[in-house]
PDB file of C-alpha atoms and ligand atoms in Angstrom:
ATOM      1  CA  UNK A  20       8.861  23.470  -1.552  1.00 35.00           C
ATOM      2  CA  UNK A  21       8.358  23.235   2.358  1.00 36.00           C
ATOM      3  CA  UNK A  22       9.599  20.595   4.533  1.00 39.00           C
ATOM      4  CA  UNK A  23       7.066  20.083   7.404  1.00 41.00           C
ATOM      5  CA  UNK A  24       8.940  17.725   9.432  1.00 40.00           C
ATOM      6  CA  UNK A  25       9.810  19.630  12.324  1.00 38.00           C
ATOM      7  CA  UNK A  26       6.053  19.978  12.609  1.00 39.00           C
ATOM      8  CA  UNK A  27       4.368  18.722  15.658  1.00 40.00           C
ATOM      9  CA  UNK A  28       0.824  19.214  17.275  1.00 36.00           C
ATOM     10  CA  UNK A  29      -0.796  17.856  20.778  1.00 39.00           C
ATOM     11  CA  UNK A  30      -0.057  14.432  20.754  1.00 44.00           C
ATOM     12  CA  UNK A  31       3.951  15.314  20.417  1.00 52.00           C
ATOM     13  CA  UNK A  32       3.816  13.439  16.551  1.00 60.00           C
ATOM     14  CA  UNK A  33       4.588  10.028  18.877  1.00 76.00           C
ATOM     15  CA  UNK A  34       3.395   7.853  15.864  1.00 88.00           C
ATOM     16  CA  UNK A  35       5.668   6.784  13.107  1.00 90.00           C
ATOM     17  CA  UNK A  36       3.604   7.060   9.884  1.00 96.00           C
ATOM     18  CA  UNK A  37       5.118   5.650   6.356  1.00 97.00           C
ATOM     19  CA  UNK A  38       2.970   5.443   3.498  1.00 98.00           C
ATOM     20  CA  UNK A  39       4.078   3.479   0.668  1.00 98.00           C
ATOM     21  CA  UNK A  40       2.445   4.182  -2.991  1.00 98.00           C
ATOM     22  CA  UNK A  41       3.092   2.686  -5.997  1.00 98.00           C
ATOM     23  CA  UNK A  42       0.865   1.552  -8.975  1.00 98.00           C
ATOM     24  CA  UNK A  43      -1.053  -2.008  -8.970  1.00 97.00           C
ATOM     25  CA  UNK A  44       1.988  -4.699  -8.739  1.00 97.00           C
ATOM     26  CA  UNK A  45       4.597  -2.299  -7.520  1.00 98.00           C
ATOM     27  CA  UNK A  46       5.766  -3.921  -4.727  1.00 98.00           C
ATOM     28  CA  UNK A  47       3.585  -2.116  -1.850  1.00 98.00           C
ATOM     29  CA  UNK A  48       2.608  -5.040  -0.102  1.00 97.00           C
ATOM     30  CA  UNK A  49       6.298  -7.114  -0.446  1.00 97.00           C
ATOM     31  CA  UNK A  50       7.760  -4.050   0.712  1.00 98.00           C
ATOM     32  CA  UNK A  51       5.485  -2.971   3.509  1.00 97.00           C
ATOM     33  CA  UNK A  52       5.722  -6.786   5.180  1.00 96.00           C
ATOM     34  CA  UNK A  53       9.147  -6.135   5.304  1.00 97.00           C
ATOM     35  CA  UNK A  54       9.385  -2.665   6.760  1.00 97.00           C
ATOM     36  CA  UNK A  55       6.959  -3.819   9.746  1.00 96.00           C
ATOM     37  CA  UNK A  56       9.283  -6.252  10.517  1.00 95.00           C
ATOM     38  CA  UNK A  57      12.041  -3.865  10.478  1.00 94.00           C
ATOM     39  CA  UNK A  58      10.523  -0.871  12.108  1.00 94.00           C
ATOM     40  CA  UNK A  59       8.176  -2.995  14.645  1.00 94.00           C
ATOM     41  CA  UNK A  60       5.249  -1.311  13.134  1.00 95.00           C
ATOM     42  CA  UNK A  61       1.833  -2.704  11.628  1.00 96.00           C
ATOM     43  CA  UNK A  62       1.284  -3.155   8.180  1.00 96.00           C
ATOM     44  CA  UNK A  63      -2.245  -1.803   7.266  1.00 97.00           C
ATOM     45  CA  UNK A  64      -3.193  -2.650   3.698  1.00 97.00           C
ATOM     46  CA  UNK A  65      -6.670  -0.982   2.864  1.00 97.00           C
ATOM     47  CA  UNK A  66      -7.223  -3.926  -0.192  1.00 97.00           C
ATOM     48  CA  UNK A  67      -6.205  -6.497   2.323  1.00 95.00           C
ATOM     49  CA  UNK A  68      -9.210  -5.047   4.445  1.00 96.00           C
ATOM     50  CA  UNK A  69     -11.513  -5.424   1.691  1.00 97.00           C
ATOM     51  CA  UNK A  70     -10.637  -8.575   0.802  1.00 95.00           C
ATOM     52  CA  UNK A  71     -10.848  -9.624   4.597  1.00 95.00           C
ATOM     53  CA  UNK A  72     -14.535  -7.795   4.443  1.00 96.00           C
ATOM     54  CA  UNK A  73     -15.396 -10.004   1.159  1.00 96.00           C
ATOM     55  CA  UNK A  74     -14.371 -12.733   2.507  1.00 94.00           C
ATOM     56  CA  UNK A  75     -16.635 -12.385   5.633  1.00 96.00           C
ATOM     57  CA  UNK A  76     -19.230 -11.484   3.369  1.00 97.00           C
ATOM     58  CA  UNK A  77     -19.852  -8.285   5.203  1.00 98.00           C
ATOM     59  CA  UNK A  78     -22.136  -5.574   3.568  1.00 97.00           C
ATOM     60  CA  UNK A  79     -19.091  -3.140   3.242  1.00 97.00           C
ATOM     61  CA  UNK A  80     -17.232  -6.358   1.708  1.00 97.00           C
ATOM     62  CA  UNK A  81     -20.409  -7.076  -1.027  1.00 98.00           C
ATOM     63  CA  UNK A  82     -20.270  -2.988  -2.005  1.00 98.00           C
ATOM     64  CA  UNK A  83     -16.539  -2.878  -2.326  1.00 98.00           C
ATOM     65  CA  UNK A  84     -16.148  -5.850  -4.546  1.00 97.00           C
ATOM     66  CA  UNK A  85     -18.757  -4.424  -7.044  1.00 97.00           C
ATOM     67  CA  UNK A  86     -15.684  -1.478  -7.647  1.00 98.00           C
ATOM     68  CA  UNK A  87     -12.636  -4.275  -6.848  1.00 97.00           C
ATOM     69  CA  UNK A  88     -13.939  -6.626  -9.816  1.00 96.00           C
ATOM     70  CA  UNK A  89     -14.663  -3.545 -12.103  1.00 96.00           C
ATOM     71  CA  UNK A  90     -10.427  -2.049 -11.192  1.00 97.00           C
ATOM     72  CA  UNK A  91     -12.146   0.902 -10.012  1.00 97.00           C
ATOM     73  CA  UNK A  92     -11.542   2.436  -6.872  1.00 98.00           C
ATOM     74  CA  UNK A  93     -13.682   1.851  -3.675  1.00 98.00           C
ATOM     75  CA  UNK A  94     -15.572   5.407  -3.456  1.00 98.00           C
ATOM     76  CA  UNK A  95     -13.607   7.680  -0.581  1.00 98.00           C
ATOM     77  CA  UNK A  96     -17.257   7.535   1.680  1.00 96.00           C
ATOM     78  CA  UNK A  97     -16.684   3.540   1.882  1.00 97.00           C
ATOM     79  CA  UNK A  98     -12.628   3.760   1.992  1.00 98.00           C
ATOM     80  CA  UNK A  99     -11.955   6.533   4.571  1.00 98.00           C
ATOM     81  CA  UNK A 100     -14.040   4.771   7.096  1.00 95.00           C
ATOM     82  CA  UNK A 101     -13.175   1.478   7.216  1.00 96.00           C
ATOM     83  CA  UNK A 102      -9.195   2.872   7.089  1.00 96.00           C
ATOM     84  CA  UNK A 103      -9.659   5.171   9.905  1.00 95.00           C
ATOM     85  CA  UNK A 104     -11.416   2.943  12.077  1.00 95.00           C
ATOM     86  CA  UNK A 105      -7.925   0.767  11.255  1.00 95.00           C
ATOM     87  CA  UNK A 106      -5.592   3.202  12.155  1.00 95.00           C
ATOM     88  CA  UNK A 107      -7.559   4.341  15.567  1.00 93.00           C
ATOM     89  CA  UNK A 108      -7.086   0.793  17.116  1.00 93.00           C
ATOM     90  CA  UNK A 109      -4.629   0.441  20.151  1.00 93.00           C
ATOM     91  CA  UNK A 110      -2.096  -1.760  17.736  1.00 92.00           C
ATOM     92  CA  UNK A 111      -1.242   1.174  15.667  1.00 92.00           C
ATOM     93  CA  UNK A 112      -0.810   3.234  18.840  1.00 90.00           C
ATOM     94  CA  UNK A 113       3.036   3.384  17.875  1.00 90.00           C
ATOM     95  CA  UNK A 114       2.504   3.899  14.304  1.00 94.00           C
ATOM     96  CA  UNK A 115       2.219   2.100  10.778  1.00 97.00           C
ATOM     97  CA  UNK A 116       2.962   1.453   7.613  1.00 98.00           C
ATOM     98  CA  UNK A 117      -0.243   2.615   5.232  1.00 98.00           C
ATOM     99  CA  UNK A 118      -0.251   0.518   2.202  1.00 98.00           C
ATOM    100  CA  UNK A 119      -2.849   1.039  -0.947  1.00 97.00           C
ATOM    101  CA  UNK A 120      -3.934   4.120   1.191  1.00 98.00           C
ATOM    102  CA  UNK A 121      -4.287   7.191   0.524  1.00 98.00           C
ATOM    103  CA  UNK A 122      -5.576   6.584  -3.102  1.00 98.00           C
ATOM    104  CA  UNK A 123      -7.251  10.145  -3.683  1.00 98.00           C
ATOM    105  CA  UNK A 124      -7.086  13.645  -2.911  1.00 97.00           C
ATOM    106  CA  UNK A 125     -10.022  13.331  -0.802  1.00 98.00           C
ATOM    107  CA  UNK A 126      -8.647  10.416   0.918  1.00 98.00           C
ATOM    108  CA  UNK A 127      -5.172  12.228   1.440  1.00 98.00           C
ATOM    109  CA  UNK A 128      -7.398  15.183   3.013  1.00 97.00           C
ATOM    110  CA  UNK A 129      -9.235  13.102   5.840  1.00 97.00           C
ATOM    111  CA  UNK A 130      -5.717  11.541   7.005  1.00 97.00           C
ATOM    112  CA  UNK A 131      -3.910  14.880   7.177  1.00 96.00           C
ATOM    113  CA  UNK A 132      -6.824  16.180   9.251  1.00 96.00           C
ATOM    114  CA  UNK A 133      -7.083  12.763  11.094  1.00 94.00           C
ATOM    115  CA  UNK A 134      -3.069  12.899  11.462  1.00 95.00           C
ATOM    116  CA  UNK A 135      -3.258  16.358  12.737  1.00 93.00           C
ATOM    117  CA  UNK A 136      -6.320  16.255  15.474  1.00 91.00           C
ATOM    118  CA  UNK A 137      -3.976  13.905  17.300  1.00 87.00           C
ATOM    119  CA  UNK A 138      -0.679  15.786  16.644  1.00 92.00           C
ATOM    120  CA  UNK A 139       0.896  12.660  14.141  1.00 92.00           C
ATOM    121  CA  UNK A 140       2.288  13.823  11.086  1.00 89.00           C
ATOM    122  CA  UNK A 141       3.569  11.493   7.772  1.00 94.00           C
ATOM    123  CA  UNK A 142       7.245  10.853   8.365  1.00 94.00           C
ATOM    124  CA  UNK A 143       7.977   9.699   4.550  1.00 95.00           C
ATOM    125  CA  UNK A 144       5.847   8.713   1.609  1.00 97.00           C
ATOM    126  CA  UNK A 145       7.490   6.431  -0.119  1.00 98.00           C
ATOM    127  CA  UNK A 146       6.827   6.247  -4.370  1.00 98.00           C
ATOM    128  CA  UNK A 147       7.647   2.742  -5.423  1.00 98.00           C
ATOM    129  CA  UNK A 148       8.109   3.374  -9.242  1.00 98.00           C
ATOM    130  CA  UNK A 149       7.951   0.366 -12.076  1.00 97.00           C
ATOM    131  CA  UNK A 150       6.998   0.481 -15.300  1.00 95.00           C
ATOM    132  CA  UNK A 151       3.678  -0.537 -16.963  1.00 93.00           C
ATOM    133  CA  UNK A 152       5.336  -3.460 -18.570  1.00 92.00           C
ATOM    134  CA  UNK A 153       6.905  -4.854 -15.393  1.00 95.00           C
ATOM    135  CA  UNK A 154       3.613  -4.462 -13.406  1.00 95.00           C
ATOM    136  CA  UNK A 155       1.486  -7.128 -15.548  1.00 94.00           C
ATOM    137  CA  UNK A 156       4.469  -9.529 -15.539  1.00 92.00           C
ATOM    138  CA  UNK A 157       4.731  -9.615 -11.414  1.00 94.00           C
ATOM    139  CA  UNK A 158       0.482  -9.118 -11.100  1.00 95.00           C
ATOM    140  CA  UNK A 159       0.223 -12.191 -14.173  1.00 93.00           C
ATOM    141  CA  UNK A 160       2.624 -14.013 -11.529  1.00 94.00           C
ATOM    142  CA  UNK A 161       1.642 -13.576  -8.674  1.00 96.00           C
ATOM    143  CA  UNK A 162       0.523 -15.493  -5.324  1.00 97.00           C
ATOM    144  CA  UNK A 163      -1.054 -14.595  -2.638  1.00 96.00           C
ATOM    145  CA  UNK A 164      -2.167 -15.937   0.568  1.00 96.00           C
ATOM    146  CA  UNK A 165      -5.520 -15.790   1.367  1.00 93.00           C
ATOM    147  CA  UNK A 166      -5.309 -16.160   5.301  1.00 92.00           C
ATOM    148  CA  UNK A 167      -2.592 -13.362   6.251  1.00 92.00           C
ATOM    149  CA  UNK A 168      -2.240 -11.951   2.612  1.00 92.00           C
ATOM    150  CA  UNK A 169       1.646 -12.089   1.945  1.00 95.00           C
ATOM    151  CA  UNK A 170       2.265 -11.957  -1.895  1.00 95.00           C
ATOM    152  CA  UNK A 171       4.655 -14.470  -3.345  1.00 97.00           C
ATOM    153  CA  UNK A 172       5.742 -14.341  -7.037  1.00 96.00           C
ATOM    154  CA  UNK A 173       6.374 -17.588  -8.678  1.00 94.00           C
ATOM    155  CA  UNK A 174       9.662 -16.732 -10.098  1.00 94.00           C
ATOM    156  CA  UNK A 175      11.304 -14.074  -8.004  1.00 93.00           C
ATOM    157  CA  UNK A 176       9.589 -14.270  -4.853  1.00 95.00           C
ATOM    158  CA  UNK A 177       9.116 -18.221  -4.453  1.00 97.00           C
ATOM    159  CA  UNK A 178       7.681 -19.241  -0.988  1.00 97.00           C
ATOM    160  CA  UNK A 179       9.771 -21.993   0.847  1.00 97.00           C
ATOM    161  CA  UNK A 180       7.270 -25.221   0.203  1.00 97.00           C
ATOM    162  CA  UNK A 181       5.582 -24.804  -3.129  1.00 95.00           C
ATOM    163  CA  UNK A 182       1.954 -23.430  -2.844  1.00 97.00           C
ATOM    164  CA  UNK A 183       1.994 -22.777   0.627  1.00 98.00           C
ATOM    165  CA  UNK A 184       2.436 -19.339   2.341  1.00 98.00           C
ATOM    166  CA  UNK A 185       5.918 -19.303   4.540  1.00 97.00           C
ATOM    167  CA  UNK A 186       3.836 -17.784   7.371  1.00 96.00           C
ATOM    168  CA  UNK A 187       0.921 -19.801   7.974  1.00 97.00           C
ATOM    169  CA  UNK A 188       0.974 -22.817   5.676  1.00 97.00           C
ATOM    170  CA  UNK A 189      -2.129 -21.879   3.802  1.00 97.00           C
ATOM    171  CA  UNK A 190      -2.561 -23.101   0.383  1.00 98.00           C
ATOM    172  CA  UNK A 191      -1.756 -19.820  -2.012  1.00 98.00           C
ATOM    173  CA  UNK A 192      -4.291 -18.633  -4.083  1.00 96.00           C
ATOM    174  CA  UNK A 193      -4.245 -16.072  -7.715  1.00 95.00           C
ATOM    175  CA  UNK A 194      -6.509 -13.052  -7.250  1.00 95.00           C
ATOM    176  CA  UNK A 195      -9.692 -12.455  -8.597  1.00 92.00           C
ATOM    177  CA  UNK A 196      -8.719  -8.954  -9.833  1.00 95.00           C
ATOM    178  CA  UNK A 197      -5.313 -10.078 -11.796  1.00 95.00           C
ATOM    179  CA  UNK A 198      -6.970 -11.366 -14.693  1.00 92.00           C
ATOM    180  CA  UNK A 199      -5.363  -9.458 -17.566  1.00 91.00           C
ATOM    181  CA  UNK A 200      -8.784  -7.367 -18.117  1.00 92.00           C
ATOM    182  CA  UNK A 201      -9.091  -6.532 -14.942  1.00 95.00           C
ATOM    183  CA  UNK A 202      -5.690  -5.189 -14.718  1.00 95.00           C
ATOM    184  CA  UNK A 203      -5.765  -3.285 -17.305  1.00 94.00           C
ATOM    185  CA  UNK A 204      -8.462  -1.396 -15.889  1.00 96.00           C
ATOM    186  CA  UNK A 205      -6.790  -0.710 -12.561  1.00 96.00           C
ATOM    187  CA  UNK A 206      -3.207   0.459 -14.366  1.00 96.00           C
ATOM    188  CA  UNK A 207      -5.661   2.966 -16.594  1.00 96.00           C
ATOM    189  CA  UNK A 208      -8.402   3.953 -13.658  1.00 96.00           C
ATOM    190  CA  UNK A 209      -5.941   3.721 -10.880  1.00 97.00           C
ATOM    191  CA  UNK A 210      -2.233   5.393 -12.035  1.00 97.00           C
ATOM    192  CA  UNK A 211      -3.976   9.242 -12.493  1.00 97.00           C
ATOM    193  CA  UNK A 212      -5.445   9.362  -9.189  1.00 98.00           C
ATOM    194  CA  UNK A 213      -2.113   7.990  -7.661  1.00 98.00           C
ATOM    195  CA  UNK A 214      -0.374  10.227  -9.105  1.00 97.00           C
ATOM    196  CA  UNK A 215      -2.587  13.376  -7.986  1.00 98.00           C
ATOM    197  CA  UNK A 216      -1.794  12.267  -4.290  1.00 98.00           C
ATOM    198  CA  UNK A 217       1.610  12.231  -5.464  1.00 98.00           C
ATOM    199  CA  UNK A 218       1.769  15.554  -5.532  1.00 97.00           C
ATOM    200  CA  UNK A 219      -0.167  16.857  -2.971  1.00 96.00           C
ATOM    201  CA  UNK A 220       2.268  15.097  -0.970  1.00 97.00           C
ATOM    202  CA  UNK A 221       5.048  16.827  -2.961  1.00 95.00           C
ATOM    203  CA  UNK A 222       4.291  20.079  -2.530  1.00 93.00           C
ATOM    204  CA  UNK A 223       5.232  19.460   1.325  1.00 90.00           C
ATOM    205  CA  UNK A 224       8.839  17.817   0.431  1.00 91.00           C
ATOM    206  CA  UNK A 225       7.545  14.058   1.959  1.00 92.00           C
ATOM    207  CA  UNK A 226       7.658  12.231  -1.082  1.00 96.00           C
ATOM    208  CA  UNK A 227      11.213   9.854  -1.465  1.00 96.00           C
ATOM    209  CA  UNK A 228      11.008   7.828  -4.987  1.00 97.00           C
ATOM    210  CA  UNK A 229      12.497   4.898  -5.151  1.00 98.00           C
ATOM    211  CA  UNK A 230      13.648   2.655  -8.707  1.00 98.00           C
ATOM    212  CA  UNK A 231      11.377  -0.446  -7.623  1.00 98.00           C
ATOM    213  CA  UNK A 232      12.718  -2.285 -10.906  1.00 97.00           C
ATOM    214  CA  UNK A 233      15.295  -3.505  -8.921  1.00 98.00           C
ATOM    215  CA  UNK A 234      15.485  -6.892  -6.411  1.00 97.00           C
ATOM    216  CA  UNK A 235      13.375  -7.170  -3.719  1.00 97.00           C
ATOM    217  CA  UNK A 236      16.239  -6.981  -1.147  1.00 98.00           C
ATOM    218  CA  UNK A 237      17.514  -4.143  -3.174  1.00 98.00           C
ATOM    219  CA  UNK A 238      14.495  -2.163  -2.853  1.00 98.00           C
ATOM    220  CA  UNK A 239      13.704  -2.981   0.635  1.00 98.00           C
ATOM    221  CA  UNK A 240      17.728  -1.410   1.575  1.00 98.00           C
ATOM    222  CA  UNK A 241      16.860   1.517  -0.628  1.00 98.00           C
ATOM    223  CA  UNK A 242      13.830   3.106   1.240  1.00 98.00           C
ATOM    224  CA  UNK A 243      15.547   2.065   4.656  1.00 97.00           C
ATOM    225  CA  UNK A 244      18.364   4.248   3.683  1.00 96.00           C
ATOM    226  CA  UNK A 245      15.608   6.728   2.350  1.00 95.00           C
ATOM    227  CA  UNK A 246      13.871   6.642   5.861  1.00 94.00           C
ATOM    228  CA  UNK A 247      17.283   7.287   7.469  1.00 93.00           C
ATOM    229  CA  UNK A 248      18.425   9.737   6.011  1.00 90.00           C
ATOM    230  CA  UNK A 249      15.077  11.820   6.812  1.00 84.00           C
ATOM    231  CA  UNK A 250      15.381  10.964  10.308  1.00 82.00           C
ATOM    232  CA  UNK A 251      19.154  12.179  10.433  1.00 81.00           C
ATOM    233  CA  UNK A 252      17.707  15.535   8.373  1.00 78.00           C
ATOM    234  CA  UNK A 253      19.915  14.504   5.499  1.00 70.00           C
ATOM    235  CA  UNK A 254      16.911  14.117   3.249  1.00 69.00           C
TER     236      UNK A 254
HETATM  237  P1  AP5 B  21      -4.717  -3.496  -3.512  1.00 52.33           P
HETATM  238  O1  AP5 B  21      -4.797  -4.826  -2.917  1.00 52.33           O
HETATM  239  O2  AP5 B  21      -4.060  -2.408  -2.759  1.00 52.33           O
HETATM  240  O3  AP5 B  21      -4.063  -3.657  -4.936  1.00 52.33           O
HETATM  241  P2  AP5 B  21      -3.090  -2.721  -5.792  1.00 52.33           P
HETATM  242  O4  AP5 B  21      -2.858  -1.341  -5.358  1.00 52.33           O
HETATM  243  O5  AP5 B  21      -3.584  -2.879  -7.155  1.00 52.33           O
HETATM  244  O6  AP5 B  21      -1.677  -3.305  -5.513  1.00 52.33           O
HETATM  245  P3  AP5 B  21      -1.293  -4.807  -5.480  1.00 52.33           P
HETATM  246  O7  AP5 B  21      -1.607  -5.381  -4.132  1.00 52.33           O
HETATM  247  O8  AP5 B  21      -1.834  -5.514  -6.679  1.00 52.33           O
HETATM  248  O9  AP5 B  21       0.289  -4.691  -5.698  1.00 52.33           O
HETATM  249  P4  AP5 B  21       1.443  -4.383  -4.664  1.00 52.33           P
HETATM  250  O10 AP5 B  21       2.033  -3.051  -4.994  1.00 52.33           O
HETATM  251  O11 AP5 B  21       1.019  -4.636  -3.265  1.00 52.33           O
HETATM  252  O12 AP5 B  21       2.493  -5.480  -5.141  1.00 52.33           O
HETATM  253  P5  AP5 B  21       2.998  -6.827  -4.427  1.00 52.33           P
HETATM  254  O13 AP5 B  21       3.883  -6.510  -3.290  1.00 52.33           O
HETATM  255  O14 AP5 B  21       1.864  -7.762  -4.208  1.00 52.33           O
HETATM  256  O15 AP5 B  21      -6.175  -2.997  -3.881  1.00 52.33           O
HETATM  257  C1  AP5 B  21      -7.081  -3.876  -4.533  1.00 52.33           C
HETATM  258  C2  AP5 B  21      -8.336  -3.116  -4.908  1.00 52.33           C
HETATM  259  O16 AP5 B  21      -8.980  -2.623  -3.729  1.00 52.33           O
HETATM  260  C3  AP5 B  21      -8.124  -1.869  -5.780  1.00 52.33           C
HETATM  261  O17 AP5 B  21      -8.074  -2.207  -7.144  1.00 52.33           O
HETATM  262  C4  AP5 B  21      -9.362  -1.031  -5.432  1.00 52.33           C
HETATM  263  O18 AP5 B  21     -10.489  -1.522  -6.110  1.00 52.33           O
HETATM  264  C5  AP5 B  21      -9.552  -1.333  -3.953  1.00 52.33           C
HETATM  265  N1  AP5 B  21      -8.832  -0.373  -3.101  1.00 52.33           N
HETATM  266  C6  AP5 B  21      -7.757  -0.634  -2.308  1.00 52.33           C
HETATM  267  N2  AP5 B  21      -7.353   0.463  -1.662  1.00 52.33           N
HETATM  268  C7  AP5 B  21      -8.203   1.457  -2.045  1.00 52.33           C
HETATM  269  C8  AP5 B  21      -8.289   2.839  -1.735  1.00 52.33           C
HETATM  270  N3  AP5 B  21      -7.430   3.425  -0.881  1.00 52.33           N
HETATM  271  N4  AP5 B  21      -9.284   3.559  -2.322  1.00 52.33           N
HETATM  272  C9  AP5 B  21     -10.169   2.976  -3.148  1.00 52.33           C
HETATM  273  N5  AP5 B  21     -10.127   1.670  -3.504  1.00 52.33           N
HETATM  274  C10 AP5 B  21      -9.144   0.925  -2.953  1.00 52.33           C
HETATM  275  O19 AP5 B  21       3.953  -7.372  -5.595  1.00 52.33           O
HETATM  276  C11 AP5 B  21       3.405  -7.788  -6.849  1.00 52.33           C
HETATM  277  C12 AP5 B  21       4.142  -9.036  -7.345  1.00 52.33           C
HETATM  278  O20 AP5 B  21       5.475  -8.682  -7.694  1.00 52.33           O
HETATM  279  C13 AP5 B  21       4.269 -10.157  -6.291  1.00 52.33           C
HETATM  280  O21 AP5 B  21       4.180 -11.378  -6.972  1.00 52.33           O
HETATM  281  C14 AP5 B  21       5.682  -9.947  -5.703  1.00 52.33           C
HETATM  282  O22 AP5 B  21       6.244 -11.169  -5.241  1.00 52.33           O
HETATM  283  C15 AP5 B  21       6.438  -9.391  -6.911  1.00 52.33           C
HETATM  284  N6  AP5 B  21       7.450  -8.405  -6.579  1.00 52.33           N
HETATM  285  C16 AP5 B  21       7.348  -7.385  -5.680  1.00 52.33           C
HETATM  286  N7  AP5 B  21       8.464  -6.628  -5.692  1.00 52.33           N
HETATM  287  C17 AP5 B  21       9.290  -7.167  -6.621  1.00 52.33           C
HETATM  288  C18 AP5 B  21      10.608  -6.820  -7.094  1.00 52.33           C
HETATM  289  N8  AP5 B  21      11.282  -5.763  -6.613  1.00 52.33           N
HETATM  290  N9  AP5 B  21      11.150  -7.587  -8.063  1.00 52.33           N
HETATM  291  C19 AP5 B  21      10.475  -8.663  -8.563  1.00 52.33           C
HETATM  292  N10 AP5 B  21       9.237  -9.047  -8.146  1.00 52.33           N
HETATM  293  C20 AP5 B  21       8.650  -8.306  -7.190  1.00 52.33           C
HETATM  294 MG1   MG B  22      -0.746  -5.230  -2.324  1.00 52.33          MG
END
């Protein structure tokens, strides 16, 4: 196994790139709110994008949910795209935290090349692991808001005033794609093709697993120490 963090290109690898991965429920999006917080970095969430897109009822928005409503993935064509074009604006100049994305091989291709043109490289992926039976009890749940996206669970993650989202007020909402069928499909259709990236990402030493069973708090102090003990070469 190699260890390409010493690697740099052009651009001097200024950008501070964490992906987190994790099947449906894991804890990506609790996790990567609180990690942009703590590292001063944006949180880029390619479902939240979608759902922004549906919501606006843009064309990319009416092709994606066809796939979101079935627990398929988005084909790479539609994903890559709208993520890149994410990652390229000025906010992200400093870095940020990639959240639902990569989901494929193909997708994991197009930001290594996109990473390297510009001389960035993927400080840590982060594997937020759970088991099956844990994931439909948080996604059965769940909360979410619709205006900023921050996920709530209505027994371990309450928000402050019942039904409204800490952040902005707005009244929370259950997702369309957490009804028990749908679920299903995106635990069965969704966990292989996880786990291929998995170990693409292996095979270069990047990948730092964490037991996301555990509290929120406990989970969040976990991959902090993860991240810091890569950046002091202990890891
Ligand atoms: P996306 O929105 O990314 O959904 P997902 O991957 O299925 O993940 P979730 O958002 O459901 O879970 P999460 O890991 O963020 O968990 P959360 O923090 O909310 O994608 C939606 C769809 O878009 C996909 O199905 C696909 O169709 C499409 N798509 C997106 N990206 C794509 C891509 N790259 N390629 C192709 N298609 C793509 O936590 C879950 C619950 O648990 C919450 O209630 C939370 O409060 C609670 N919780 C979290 N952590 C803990 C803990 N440690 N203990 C107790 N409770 C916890
Ligand atoms: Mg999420």
């Amino acid at each position: 196994m190699t260890d390409d963090r010493s690697a740099t290109g052009p651009g001097g690898g200024k950008r501070r790139i964490i992906l987190l991965m994790g099947a449906a429920g894991a804890g990506k999006g609790t996790q990567a709110d609180r990690l942009a917080v703590e590292l001063g970095t944006p949180h880029l969430a390619s479902g939240n994008l979608f759902r922004a897109a549906i919501a606006a009822r843009t064309e990319l928005g009416a092709r994606a949910r066809v796939y979101m409503d079935r627990g398929e993935l988005v084909p790479d064509a539609l994903t890559i795209s709208m993520f890149m074009d994410e990652l390229s604006r000025p906010s992200a100049e400093r870095g940020a935290i990639l959240d639902g994305f990569p989901r494929t091989v193909g997708q994991a291709a197009a930001l290594d090349n996109v990473l390297a043109e510009r001389g960035d490289r993927i400080d840590a992926v982060v594997y937020i692991e759970v088991p099956d039976d844990v994931l439909v009890e948080r996604l059965a749940g769940r909360w979410v808001c619709p205006t900023c996206g921050t996920p709530y669970h209505e027994l371990t993650d309450p928000p402050a005033a019942s039904g409204r989202c800490d952040r902005d007020g707005t009244d929370l909402v259950q997702r369309d794609d957490d009804r028990p069928e749908v679920v299903r499909a995106r635990l069965e259709r969704q966990i292989p093709p996880m786990l291929e990236v998995i170990d693409h990402y292996d095979r270069s030493g990047r990948v730092v697993r964490v037991d996301g069973r555990q509290s929120i708090d406990a989970v969040t102090s976990d991959i902090m120490a993860h991240l810091a003990a890569r950046a002091d070469g202990r890891a």
